[in-house]
Short mmCIF file of C-alpha atoms and ligand atoms in Angstrom, two decimals:
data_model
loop_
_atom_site.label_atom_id
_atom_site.label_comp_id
_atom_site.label_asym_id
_atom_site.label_seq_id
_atom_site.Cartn_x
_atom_site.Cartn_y
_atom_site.Cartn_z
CA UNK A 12 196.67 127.92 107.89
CA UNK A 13 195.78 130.73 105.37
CA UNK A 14 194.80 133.94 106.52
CA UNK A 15 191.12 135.66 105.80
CA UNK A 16 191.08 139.17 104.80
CA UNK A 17 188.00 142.04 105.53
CA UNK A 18 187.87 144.92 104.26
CA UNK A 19 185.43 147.32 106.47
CA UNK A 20 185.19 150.71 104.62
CA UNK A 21 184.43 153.80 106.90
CA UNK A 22 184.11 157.53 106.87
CA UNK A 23 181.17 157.68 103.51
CA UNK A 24 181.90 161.15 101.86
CA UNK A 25 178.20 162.91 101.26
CA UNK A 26 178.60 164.25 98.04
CA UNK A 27 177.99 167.81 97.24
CA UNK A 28 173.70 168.35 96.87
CA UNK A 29 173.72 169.07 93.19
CA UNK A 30 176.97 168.18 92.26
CA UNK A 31 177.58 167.12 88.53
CA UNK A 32 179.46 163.20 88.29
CA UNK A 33 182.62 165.16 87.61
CA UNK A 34 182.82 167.24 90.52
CA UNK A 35 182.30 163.68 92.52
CA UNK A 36 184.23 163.69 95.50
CA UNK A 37 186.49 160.27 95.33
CA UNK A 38 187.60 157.39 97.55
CA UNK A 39 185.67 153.83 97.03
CA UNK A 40 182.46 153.64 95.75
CA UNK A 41 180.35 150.40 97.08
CA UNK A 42 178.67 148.14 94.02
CA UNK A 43 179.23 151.41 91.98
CA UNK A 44 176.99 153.78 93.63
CA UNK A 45 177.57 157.72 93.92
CA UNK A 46 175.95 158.24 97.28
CA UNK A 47 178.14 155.52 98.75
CA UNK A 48 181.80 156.56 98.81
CA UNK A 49 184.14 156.20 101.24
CA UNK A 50 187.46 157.98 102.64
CA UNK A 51 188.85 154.44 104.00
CA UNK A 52 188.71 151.68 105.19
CA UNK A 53 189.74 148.52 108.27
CA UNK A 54 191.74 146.67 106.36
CA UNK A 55 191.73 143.06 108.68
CA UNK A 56 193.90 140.01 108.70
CA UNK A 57 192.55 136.76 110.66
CA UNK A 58 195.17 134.38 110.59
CA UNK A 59 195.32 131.24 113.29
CA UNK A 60 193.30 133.14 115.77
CA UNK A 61 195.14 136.20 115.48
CA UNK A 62 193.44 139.32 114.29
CA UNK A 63 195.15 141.99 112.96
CA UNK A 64 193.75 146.07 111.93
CA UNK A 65 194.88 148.97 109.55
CA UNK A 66 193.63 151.81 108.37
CA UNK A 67 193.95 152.28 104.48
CA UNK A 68 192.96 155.51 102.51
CA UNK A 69 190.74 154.40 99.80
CA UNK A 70 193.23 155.80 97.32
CA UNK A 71 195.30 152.36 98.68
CA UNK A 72 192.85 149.59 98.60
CA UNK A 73 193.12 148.35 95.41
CA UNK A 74 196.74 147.51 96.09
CA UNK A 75 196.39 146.11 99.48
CA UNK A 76 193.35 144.45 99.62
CA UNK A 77 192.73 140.59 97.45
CA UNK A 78 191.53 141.09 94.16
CA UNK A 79 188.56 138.72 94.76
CA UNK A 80 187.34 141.02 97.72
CA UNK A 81 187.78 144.03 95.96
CA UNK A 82 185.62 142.81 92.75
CA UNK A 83 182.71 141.96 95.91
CA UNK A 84 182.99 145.43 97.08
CA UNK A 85 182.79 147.29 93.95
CA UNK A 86 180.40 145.28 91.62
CA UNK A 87 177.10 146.97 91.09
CA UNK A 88 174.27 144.54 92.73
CA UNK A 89 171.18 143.04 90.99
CA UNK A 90 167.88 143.81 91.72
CA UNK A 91 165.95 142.10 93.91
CA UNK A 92 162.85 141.03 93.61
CA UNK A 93 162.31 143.24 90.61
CA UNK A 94 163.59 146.20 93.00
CA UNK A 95 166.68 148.42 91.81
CA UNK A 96 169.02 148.62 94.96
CA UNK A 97 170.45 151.37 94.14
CA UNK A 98 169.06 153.59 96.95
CA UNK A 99 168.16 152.18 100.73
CA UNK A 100 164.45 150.09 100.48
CA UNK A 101 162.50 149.21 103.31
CA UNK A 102 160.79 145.84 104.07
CA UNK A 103 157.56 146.51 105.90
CA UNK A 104 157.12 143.74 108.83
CA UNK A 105 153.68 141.91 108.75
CA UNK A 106 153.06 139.26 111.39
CA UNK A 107 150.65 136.85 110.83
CA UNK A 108 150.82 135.31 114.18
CA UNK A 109 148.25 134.71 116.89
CA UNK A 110 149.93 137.28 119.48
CA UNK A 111 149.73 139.93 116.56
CA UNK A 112 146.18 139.32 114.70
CA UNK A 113 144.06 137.51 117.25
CA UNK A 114 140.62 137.48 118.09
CA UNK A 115 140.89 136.94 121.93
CA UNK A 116 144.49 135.10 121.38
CA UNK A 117 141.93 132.34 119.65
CA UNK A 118 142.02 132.28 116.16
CA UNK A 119 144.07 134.33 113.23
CA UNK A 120 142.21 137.23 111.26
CA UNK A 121 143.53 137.23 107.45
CA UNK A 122 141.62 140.33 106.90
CA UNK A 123 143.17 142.12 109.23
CA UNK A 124 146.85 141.51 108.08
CA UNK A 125 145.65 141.76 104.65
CA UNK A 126 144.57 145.27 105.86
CA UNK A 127 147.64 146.09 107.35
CA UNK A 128 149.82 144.49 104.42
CA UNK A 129 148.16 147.25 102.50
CA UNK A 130 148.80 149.86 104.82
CA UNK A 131 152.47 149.14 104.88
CA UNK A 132 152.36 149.59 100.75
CA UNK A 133 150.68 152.79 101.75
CA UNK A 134 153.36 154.34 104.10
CA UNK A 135 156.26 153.60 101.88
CA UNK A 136 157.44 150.24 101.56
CA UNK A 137 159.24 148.80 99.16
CA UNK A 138 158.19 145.41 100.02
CA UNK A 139 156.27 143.42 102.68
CA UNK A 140 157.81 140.52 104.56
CA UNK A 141 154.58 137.59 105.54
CA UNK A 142 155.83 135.37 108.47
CA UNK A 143 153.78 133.53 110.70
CA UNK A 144 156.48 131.72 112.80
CA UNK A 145 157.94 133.87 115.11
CA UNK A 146 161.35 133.71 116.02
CA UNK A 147 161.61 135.91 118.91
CA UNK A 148 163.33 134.57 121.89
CA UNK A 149 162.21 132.16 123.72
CA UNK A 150 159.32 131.19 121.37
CA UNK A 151 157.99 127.73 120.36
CA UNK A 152 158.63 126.29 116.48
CA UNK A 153 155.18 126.20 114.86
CA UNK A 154 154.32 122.67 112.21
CA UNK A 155 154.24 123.42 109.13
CA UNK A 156 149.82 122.96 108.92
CA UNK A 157 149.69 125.83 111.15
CA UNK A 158 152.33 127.65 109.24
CA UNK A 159 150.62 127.75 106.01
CA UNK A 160 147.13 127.75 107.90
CA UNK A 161 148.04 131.17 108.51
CA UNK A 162 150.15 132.18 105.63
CA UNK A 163 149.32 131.12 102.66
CA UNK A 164 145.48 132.82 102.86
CA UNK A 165 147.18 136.16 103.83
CA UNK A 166 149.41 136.03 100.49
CA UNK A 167 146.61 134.89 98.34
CA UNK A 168 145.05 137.95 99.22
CA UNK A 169 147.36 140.33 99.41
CA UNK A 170 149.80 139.25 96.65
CA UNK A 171 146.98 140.41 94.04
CA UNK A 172 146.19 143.58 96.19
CA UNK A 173 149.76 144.84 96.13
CA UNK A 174 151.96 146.65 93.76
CA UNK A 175 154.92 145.92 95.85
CA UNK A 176 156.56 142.66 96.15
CA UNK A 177 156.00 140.50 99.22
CA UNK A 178 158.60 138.27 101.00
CA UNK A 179 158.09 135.17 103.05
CA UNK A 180 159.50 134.89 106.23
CA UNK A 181 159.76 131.18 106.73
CA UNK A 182 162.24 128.65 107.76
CA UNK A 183 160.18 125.95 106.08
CA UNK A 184 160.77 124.08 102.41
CA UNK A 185 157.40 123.32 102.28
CA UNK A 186 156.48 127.16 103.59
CA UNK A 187 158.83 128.76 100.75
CA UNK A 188 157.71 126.20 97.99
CA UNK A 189 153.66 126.97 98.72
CA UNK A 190 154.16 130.84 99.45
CA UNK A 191 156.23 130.98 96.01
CA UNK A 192 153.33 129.34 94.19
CA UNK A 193 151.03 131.78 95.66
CA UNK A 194 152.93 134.98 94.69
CA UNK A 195 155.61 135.66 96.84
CA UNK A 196 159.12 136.88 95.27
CA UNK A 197 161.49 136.79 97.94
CA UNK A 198 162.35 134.04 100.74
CA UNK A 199 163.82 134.90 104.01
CA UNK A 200 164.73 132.76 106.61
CA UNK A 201 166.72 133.28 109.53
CA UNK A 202 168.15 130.09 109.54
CA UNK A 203 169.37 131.05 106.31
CA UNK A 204 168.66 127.10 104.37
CA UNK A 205 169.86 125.49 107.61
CA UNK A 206 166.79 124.68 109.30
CA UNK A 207 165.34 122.41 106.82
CA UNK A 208 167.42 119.65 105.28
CA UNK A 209 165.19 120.26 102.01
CA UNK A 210 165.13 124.18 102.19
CA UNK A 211 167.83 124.57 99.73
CA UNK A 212 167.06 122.60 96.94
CA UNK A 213 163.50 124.06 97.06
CA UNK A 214 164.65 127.47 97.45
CA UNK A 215 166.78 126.85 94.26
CA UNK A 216 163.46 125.26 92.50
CA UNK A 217 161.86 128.21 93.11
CA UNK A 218 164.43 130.66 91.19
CA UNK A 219 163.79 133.37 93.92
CA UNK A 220 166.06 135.55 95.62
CA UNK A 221 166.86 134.34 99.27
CA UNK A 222 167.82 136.37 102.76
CA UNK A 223 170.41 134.17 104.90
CA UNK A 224 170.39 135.83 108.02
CA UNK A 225 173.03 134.62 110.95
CA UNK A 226 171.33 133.04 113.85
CA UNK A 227 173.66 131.32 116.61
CA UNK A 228 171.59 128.42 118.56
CA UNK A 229 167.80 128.24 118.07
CA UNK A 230 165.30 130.71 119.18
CA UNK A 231 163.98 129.38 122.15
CA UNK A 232 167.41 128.76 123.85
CA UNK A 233 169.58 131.32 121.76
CA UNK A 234 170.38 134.08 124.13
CA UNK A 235 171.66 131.44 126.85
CA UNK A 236 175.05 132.47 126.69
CA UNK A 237 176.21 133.67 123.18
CA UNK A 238 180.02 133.67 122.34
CA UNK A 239 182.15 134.49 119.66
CA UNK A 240 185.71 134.81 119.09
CA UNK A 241 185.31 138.04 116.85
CA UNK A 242 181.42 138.90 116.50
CA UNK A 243 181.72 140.33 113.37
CA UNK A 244 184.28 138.23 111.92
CA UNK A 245 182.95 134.96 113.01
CA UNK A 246 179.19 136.09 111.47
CA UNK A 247 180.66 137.33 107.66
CA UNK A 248 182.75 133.65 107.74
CA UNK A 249 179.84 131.85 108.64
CA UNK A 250 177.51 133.70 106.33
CA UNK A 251 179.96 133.16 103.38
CA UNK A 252 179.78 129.29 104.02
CA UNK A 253 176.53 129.59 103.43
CA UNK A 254 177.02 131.80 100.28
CA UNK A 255 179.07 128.97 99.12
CA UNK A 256 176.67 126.35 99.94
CA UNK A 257 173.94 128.37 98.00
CA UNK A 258 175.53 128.48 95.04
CA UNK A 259 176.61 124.97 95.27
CA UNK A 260 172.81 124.04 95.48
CA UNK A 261 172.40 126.51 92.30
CA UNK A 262 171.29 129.51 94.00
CA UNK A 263 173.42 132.65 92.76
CA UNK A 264 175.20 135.08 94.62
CA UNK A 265 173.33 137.66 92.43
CA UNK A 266 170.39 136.33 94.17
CA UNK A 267 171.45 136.10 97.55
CA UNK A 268 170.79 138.76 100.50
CA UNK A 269 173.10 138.88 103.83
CA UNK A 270 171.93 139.45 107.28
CA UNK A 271 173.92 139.89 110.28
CA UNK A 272 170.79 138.74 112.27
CA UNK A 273 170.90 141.51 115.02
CA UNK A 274 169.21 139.49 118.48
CA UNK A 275 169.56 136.42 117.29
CA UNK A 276 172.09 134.63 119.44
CA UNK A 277 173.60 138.15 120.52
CA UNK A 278 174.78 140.05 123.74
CA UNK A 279 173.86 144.12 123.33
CA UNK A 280 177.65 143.98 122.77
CA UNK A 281 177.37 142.19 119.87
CA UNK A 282 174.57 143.88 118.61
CA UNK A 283 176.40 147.12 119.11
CA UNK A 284 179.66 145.57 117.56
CA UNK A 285 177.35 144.65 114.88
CA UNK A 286 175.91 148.02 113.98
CA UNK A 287 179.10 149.71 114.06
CA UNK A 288 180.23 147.63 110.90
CA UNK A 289 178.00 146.31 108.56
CA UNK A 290 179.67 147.67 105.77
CA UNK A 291 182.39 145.42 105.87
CA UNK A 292 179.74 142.99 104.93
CA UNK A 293 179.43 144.70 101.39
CA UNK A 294 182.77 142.10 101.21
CA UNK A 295 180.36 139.46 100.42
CA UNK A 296 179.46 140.50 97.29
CA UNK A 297 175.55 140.48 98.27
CA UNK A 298 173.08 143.00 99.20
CA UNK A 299 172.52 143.33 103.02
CA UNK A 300 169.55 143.39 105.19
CA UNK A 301 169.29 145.03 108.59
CA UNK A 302 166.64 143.90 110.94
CA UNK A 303 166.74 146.19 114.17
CA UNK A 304 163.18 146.75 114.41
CA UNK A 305 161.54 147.12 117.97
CA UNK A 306 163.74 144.41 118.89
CA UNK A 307 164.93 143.95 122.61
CA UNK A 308 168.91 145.45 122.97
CA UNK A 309 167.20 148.81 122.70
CA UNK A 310 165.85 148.46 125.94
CA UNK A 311 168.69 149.02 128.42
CA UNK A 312 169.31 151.76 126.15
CA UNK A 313 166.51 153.62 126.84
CA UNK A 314 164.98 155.88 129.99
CA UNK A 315 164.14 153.89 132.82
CA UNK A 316 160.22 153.37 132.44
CA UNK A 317 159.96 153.67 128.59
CA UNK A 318 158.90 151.17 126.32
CA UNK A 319 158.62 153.34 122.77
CA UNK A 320 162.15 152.00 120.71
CA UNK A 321 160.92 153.99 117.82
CA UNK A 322 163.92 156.39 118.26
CA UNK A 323 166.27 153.48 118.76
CA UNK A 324 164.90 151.73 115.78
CA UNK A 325 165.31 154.67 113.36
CA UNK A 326 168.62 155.12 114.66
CA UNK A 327 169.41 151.94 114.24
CA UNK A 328 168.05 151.96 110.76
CA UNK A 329 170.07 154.74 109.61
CA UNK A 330 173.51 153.53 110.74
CA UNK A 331 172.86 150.49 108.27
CA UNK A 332 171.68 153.20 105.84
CA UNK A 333 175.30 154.97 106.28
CA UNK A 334 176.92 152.20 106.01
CA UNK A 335 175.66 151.33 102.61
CA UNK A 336 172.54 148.57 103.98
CA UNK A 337 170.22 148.25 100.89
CA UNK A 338 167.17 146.73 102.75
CA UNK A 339 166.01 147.84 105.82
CA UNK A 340 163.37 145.26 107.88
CA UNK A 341 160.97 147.27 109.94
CA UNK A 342 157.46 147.61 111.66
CA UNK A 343 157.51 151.89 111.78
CA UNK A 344 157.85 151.86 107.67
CA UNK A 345 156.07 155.86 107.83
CA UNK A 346 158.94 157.00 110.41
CA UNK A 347 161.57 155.03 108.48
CA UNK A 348 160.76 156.61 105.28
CA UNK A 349 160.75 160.12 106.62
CA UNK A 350 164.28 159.02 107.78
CA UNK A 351 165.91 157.97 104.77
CA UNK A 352 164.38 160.92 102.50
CA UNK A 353 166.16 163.21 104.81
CA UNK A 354 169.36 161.32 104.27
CA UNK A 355 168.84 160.80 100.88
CA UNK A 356 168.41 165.02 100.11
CA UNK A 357 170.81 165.79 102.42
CA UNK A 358 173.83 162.92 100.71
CA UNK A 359 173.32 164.74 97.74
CA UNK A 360 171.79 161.86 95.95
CA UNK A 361 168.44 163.72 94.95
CA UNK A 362 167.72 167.41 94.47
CA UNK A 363 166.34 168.55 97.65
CA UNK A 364 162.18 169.07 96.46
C1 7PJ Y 403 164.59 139.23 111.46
C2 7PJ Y 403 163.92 138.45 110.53
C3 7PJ Y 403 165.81 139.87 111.06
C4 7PJ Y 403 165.50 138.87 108.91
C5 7PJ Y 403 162.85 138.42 112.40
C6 7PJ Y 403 161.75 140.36 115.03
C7 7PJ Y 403 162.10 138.92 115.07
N1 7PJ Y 403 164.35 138.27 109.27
N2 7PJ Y 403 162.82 137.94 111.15
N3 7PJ Y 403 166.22 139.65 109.77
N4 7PJ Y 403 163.91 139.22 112.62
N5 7PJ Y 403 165.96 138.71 107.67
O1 7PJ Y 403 161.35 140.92 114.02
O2 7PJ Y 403 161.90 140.98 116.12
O3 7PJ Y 403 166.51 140.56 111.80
S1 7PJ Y 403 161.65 138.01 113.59
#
C-alpha cells in the first residue's frame, strides 16, 4: 500500500497595495501568481486508512512535499476558454429550464434567457454557463430532445450576441457535441464524463476545455445518506481518477477544470469541510471552480424566516477566492463582482482607482 500525499496551503499573505515585485512578501506562490502566496501549508499523508497532518512553513515545502505535487502547485495555468486566469473570473448562471423561463410552467422562452444571458455579460461576467437539465436535488433527468429543444436555440442566439464566452452545462455527449457546434467554448458537467459512456471521447473531439465536478450518487437520490471516509480527501482522489481518465481519452490537464461539487452528494458538514480547503485542490494541477450559489446548506445557516442566501453566497464565494479558486459559478454576478474588486484592491494586486 503506498501512501497519497496533499498538500493544503493556508494563511495567503496580501501583499503590500503598491508594492514593487521585489519588495514581494515570500512563502509559496500558487501557478505563479503574486496575489496568491502563502505562509504554509497541511502537509497530509493517507496511507491504509490512516491519515496523518503537519504544518510546514512554506520556506519547507519544497523539501517535504513530492516533486510531482509541488510542480501541480506551482505551474502557472492556461487559459481557459480564451480567459487569462490569472485573477478570480466569474461564471454567470443561466437556466434554461421550465421552472426558470416559463410561460405558465408550459413552454420555454429563448428570448427571455437570451435577455438575461446578456444581462449577465452586462454585470460582470466573465463567462455564461447554458444548462437546461437541472441537477438540483431531487430532480428528474431530462432526454436529450428536450435538452437541446431548449438549449441549443438559446446558444444560437446568444453565442453571436456575446463578447464573453459561454459554457454548457450538460451531462450529455450529444448535448456537448451540438452546443460546441453552435458556439460554446467550455463543457461542464457535473458528472464530470461519467454520465455518458460516449461523453469523453466527444468531449475530446471537441478540443474544448472541460469542468469535472464531484458528484456522489445521482441527483434525485444523492443526499440520501452521503458518506465519506475523509470528505476532502476522498473528493481530490476521485477527481484525479478522472484527471487521469481525461487525459487517457486525450483531453489535457491544461484543459481540464476541478470542482469539488459543493451539494452534490454532501452533508452541510461536508460542504463546510469543503470550503475550508479548496486550496489543497490547486494539488491537481488544474484550475478550480466553486459553485456555492443560492444553493441549499446556506439555509440552516441563516435567521429563522429568511430565504435571501445572497450574503451566504458571497461569502461563500470569497473563501474560494482566498483560497486561490479561479472561477467562481454564480446567479448574483453584480454582488459577486463588487466582492472580488474589493479583494482584489485591497490584496494589493491592482492600484486601488
Ligand atoms: C454546479 C454546476 C456546481 C458546476 C450546478 C445549482 C445546481 N456545475 N451545476 N458546479 N451546480 N461545475 O446551481 O444549484 O456546483 S446546478
Amino acid at each position: 500500500m503506498t501512501a497519497s500525499y496533499y498538500v493544503r496551503p493556508v494563511g495567503r499573505v496580501p501583499q503590500p497595495v503598491g508594492a514593487r515585485q521585489h519588495q514581494a512578501m515570500h512563502g509559496v506562490a500558487i501557478s505563479a501568481r503574486s496575489d496568491l502566496v502563502f505562509a504554509a501549508a497541511e502537509l497530509i499523508e493517507r496511507s491504509a486508512g490512516q491519515i496523518s497532518r503537519r504544518s510546514v512553513p512554506a520556506a519547507e515545502l519544497g523539501q517535504l512535499a513530492p516533486r510531482e505535487l509541488m510542480q501541480c502547485l506551482l505551474q502557472p495555468r492556461e487559459p481557459i476558454a480564451g480567459l487569462a486566469l490569472d485573477r478570480p473570473r466569474i461564471m454567470g448562471i443561466l437556466n434554461v429550464t421550465p421552472d426558470s423561463f416559463s410561460d405558465g410552467g408550459q413552454f420555454l422562452a429563448p428570448d427571455a434567457a437570451i435577455e438575461h444571458g446578456l444581462r449577465l455579460e452586462a454585470e460582470g461576467a466573465d463567462i455564461v454557463d447554458v444548462g437546461a437539465e437541472s441537477t438540483r436535488p431531487g430532480s428528474n433527468p431530462v432526454d436529450v430532445e428536450e435538452e437541446l429543444r431548449r438549449v441549443l436555440p438559446v446558444i444560437e442566439g446568444l453565442a453571436p450576441r456575446l463578447r464573453v464566452p459561454l459554457s454548457i452545462d450538460t451531462r450529455k455527449a450529444e448535448v456537448m457535441h451540438r452546443a460546441a457546434a453552435a458556439g460554446a467554448r467550455l463543457i461542464n458537467d457535473v458528472s464530470a464524463l461519467t454520465h455518458d459512456p460516449r461523453s469523453l471521447q466527444v468531449a475530446a473531439e471537441t478540443g474544448l476545455p472541460v469542468v469535472l465536478m464531484h458528484a456522489q450518487g445521482d441527483p434525485r437520490t444523492m443526499q440520501d445518506n452521503p458518506h465519506y471516509a475523509d470528505v476532502v480527501l476522498d473528493i481530490y482522489d476521485w477527481l484525479a481518477g478522472r484527471i487521469d481518465a481525461c487525459e487517457q481519452a486525450g483531453i489535457p490537464r491544461t484543459r481540464l477544470i476541478v470542482d469539488p461539487g459543493i451539494g452534490f452528494g454532501k452533508t452541510l458538514a461536508h460542504n463546510l469541510a469543503l470550503l475550508g480547503s479548496l486550496s489543497i485542490f490547486h494539488g491537481l494541477g488544474c484550475a478550480i471552480l466553486l459553485g456555492a450559489s443560492r444553493k441549499s446548506f446556506i439555509a440552516p445557516l441563516s435567521a429563522p424566516g429568511s430565504t435571501d442566501r445572497l450574503g451566504g453566497s458571497v461569502a461563500a464565494a470569497l473563501l474560494g477566492v482566498e483560497q486561490g479558486v479561479q472561477l467562481l459559478r454564480v446567479h448574483d454576478v453584480a454582488a459577486t463582482r463588487q466582492a472580488v474588486a474589493v479583494w482584489q484592491r485591497a490584496s494589493g494586486r491592482l492600484p486601488p482607482g
